[in-house]
XYZ file of C-alpha atoms in Angstrom:
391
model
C -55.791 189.135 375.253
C -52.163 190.044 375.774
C -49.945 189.773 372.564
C -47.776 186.658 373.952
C -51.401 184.453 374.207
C -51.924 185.977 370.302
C -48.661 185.112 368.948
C -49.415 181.644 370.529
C -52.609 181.562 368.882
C -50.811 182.873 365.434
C -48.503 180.031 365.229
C -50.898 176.827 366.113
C -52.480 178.138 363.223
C -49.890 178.489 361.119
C -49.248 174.700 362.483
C -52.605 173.331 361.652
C -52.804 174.918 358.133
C -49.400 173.194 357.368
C -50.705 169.970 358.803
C -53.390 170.330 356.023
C -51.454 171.234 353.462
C -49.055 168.904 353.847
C -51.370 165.563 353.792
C -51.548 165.588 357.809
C -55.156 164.581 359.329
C -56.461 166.530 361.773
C -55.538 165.588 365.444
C -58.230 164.361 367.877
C -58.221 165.276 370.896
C -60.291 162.440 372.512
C -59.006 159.464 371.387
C -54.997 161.053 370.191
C -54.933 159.722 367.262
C -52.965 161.858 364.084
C -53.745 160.608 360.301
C -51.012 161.226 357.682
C -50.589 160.406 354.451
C -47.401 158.192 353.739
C -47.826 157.500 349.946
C -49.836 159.146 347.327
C -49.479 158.297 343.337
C -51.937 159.016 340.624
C -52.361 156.078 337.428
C -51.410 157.437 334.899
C -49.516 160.770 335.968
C -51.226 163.108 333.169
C -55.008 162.583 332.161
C -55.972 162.865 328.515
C -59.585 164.760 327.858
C -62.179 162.431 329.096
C -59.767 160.107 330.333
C -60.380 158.486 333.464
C -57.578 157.551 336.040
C -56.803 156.140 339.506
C -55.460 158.056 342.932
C -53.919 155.286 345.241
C -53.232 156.781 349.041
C -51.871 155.549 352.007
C -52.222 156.269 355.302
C -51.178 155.790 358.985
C -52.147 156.297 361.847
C -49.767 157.948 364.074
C -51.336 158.107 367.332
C -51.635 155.081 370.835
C -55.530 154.154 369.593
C -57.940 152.630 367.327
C -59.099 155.183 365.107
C -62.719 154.384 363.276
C -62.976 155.633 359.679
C -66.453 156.888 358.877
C -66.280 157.340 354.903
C -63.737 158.441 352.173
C -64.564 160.358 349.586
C -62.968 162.715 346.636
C -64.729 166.229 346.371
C -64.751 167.557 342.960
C -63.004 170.346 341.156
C -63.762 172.335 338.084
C -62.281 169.638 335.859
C -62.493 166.709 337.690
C -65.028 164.197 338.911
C -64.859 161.478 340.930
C -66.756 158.101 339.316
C -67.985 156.557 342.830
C -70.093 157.477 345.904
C -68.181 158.354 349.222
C -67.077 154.777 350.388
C -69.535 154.136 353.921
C -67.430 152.801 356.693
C -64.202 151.425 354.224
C -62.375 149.670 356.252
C -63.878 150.547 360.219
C -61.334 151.401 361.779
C -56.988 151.807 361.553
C -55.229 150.954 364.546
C -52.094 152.602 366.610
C -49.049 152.334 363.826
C -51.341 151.034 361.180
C -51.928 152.051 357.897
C -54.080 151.215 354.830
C -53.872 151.672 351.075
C -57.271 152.930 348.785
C -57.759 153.374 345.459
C -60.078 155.996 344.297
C -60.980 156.475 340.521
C -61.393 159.835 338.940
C -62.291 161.315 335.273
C -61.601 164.379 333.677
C -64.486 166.397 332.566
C -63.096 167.469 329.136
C -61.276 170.586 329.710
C -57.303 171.324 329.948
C -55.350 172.128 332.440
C -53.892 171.430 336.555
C -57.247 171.133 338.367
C -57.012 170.467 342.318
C -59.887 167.994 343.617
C -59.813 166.964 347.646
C -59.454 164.119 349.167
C -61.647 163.627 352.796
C -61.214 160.999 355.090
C -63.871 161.169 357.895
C -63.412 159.188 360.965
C -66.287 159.485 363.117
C -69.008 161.594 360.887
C -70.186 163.882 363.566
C -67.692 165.926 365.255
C -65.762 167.388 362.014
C -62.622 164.847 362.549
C -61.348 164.529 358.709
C -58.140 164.474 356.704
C -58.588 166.918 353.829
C -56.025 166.168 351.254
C -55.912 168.713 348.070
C -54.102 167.296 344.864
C -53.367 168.257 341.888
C -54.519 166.593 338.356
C -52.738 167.827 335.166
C -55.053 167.033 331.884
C -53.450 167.586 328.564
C -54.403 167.058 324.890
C -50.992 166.251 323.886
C -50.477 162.631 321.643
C -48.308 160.866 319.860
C -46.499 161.997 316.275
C -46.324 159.062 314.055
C -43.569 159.377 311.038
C -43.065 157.518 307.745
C -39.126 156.973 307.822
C -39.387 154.471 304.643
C -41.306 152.935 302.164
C -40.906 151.945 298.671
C -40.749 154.660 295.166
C -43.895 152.820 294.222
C -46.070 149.830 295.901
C -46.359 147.057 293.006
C -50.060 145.605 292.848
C -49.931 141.942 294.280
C -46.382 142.169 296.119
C -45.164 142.774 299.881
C -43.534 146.117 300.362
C -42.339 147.738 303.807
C -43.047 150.223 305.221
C -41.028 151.529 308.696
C -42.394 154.186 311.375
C -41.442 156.085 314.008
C -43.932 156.917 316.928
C -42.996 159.675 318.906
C -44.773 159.898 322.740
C -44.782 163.685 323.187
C -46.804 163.014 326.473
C -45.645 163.891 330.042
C -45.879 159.723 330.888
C -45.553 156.969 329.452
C -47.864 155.160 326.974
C -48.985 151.310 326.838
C -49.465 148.660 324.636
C -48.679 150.555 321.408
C -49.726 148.433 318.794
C -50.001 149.322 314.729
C -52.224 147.799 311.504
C -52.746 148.645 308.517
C -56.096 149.265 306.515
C -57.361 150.310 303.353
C -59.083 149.215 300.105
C -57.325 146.228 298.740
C -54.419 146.254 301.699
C -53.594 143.406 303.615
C -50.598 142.113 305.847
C -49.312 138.682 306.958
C -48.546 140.445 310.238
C -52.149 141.771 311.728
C -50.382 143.557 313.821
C -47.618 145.215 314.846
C -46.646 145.604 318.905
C -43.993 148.177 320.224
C -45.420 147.797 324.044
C -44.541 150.519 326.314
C -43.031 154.028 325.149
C -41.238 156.641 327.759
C -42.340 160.248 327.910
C -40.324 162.419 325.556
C -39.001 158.530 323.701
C -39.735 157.106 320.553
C -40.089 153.694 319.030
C -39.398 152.737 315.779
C -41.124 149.264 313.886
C -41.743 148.229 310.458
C -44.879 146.755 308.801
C -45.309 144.709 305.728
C -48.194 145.341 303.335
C -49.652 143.932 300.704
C -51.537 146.523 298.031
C -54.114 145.520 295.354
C -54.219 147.390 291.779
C -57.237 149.655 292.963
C -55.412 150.440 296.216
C -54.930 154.430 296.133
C -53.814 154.882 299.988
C -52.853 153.329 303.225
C -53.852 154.191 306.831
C -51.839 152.944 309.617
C -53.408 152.992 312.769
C -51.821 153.698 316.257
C -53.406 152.216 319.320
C -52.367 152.896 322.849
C -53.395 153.248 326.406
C -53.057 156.074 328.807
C -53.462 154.801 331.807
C -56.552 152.639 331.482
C -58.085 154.498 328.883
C -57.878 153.590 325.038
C -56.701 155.862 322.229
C -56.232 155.981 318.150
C -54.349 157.743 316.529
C -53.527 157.464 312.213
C -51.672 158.401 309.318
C -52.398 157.962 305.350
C -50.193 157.470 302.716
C -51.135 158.034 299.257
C -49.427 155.253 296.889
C -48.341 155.485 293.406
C -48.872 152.064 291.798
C -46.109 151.085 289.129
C -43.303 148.679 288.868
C -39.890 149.797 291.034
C -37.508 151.841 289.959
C -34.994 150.760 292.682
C -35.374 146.978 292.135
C -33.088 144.461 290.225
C -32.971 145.030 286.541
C -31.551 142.247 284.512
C -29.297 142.674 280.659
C -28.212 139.984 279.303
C -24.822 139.877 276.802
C -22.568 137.343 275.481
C -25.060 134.808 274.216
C -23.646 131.594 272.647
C -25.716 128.741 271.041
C -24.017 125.271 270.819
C -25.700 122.389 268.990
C -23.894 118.670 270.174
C -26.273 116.842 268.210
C -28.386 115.430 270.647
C -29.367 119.504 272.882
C -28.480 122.508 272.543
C -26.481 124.278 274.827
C -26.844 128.206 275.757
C -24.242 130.314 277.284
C -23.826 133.375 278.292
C -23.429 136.755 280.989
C -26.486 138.352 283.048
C -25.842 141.395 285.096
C -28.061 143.119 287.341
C -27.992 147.047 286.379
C -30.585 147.865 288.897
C -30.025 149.444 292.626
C -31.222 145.908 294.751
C -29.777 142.572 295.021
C -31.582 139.784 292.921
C -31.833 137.238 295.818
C -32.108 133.687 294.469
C -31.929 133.953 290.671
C -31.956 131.389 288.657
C -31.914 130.672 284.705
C -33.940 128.198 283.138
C -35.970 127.556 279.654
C -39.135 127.543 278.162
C -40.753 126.049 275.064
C -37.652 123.039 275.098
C -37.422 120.522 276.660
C -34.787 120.505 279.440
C -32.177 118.175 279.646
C -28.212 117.820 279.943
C -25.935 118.888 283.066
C -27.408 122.411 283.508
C -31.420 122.140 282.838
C -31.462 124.834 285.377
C -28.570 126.970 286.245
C -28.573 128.439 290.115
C -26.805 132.428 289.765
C -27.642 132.588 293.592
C -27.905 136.367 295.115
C -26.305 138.818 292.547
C -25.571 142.434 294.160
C -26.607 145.649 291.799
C -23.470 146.025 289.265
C -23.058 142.087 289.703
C -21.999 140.065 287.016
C -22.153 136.291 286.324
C -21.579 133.497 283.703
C -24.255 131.023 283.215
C -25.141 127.413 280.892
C -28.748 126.090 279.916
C -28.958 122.622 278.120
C -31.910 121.984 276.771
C -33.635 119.925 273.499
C -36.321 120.047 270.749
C -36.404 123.731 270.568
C -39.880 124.628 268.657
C -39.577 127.407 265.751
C -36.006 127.442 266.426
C -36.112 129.470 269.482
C -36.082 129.137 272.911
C -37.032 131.208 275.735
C -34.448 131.429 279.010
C -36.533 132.788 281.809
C -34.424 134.395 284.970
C -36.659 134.146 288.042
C -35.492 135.933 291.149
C -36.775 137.456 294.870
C -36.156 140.445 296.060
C -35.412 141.456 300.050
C -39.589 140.565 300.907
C -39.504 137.619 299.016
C -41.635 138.782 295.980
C -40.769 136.597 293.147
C -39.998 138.230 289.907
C -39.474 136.959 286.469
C -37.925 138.389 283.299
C -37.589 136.670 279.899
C -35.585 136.663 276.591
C -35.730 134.729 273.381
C -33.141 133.271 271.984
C -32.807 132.152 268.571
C -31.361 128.410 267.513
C -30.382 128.783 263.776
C -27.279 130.128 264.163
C -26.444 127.218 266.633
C -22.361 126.471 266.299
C -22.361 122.800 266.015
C -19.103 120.772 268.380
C -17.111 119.728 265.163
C -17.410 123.690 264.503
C -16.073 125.021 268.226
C -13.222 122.686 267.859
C -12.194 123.556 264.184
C -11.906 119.164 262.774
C -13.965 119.780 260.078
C -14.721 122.887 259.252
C -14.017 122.695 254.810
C -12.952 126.133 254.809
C -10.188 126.064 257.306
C -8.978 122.807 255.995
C -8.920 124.801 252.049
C -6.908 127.137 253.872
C -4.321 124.875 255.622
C -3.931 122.887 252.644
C -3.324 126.459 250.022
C -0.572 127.330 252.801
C 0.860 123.965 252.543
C 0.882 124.229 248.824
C 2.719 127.549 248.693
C 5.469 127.186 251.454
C 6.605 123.700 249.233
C 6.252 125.519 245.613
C 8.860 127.814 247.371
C 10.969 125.689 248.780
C 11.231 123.613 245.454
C 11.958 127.303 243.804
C 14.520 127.996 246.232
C 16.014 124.569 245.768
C 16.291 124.163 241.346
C 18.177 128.178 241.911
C 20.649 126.247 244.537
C 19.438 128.812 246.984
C 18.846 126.141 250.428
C 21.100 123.623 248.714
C 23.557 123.783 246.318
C 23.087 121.131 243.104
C 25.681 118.739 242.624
């Protein structure tokens, strides 16, 4: 053999390994017919351990005939197994310019890392005419980080408090149908669930829950659910609580109380003031132990900001053991209700002759002594000929 005839023989090699390599079926010389692959994608693009996924192909045939396909089938590699027999006689045949899409479904066998199954298409079974088709599978352990980014100082037994997360995909593809809830002893939730959908490789996604915690409630999990690909996953987080009342919430003082009596009620005024770091949402002043009557039976403060200040008037009647009790009810931003109270005493009730001064004895002894002395003066002034002279 001459060395032109081997350098001939060299490159067709070289030419029919890069066929393989790149996805292009073996050429047959009988019927002409060449099988490449047009399309290849793998659902989803990154297996998790023991997931399972799906390898979609597509090929065409390139060549002037009818080209019979015997069976398709995925060979396996050290981590990766295909979940079907070889598929007998598919699809029969592809003709001249056709092509045809398959799915094929594969599973990782537990272990990490790029593993390279094959895929073989045989046409006619006997005579070694096949497409072999190596690809790679990457399988990775890597999840999802799930952060607290707020929640309240302390969760108050029997109330709603919220709770916000971030959930970080630190996976190479995208995640689906992210979903949270929350669990524990005594925990429950108007919401039973929380949905975020689909999350981006390298992305986050950020949601907030709203819980309900029970006096023997010590933690709560929130649970992460999630798909890769078709295959489910959990992941959770636990929060230990510290029961008490909140020391960020609205905190009430109450100054300038005045008690009027008109005869018929009683009349309370005065300033409340929220010294605490939230808005009271929807406060309002009332009594308790009276009975209410009069213009302001309830007084409406409306939403008072922390560092707020505001006037406000109860009427009311028949106070028992000359007290009565004004109750300030108010929300805060979940719409826990909240009530604080303070008694107020009635004996030292200033009565409406009293505010406006028309009978009060002492004032009128008073007015009457000044009276008395500016006219013993002026008669002094007057027998010394001091304003006028005496004729």
């Amino acid at each position: 053999m001459n060395r032109n005839n081997l350098r001939r023989i060299l490159i067709a090699a070289c030419i029919v390994c890069a066929l393989i390599l790149s996805g292009t079926g073996a050429v047959s010389a009988a019927n002409q017919s060449t099988f490449v692959i047009t399309d290849f994608s793998m659902y989803p693009q990154s297996l998790m351990p023991g997931d399972s996924g799906i390898i979609t192909v597509t090929l065409r045939n390139t060549g002037s005939t009818f080209v019979p396909v015997n069976q398709i089938f995925i060979k396996d590699s050290d981590g990766i197994k295909s979940t079907v027999t070889p598929y007998q006689n598919p699809i029969g045949g592809v003709g001249a310019g056709d092509t045809f899409t398959l799915s094929l479904p594969v599973i990782s066998k537990g272990k990490t890392g790029t593993f390279y199954p094959v895929l073989y298409v045989d046409f006619d079974g006997n005579s070694g005419n096949y497409l072999k088709y190596p690809f790679a599978v990457i399988v990775d352990d890597k999840s999802i980080v799930i952060s607290v980014t707020g929640r309240p100082d302390v969760f108050e037994p029997d109330t709603t408090q919220t709770v916000a997360l971030t959930i970080g995909n630190l996976r190479m593809n995208a995640i689906e149908a992210v979903e949270i809830s929350a669990s524990g002893t005594g925990v429950t939730s108007k919401q039973t669930s929380l949905f975020l959908g689909t999350i981006d490789a390298n992305k986050a996604a950020n949601g907030t829950l709203s819980v309900s915690t029970a006096e023997e409630t010590k933690e709560v999990t929130f649970d992460v659910r999630y798909r890769n690909g078709p295959a489910w996953h959990t992941e959770s987080i636990t929060i230990p609580l510290e029961s008490g009342v909140s020391k960020t919430g609205a905190e009430l003082i109450v100054n300038n109380i005045e008690v009027k009596n008109t005869g018929s009620s009683y009349t309370v005024i005065g300033d409340v003031n929220n010294a605490g770091l939230t808005t009271a949402k929807a406060l309002v002043v009332t009594t308790e132990g009276v009975t209410k009557t009069g213009l302001y039976p309830s007084y409406v403060v409306g939403s008072l900001d922390e560092d707020g200040l505001s006037e406000f008037e109860v009427t009311f009647s028949n106070p028992a053991d000359n007290k009565v009790t004004l109750v300030f009810t108010y929300k805060d931003v979940n719409g826990n209700t909240y009530t604080q109270k303070q008694e107020v005493p009635t004996t030292s009730a200033v009565t409406e002759s009293q505010t406006s001064g028309g009978s009060n004895p002492v004032a009128a002894v008073l007015i009457v002594i000044v009276i008395l002395v500016i006219l013993a003066g002026g008669f002094a002034a007057w027998k010394k000929g001091k304003i006028f002279a005496r004729k």
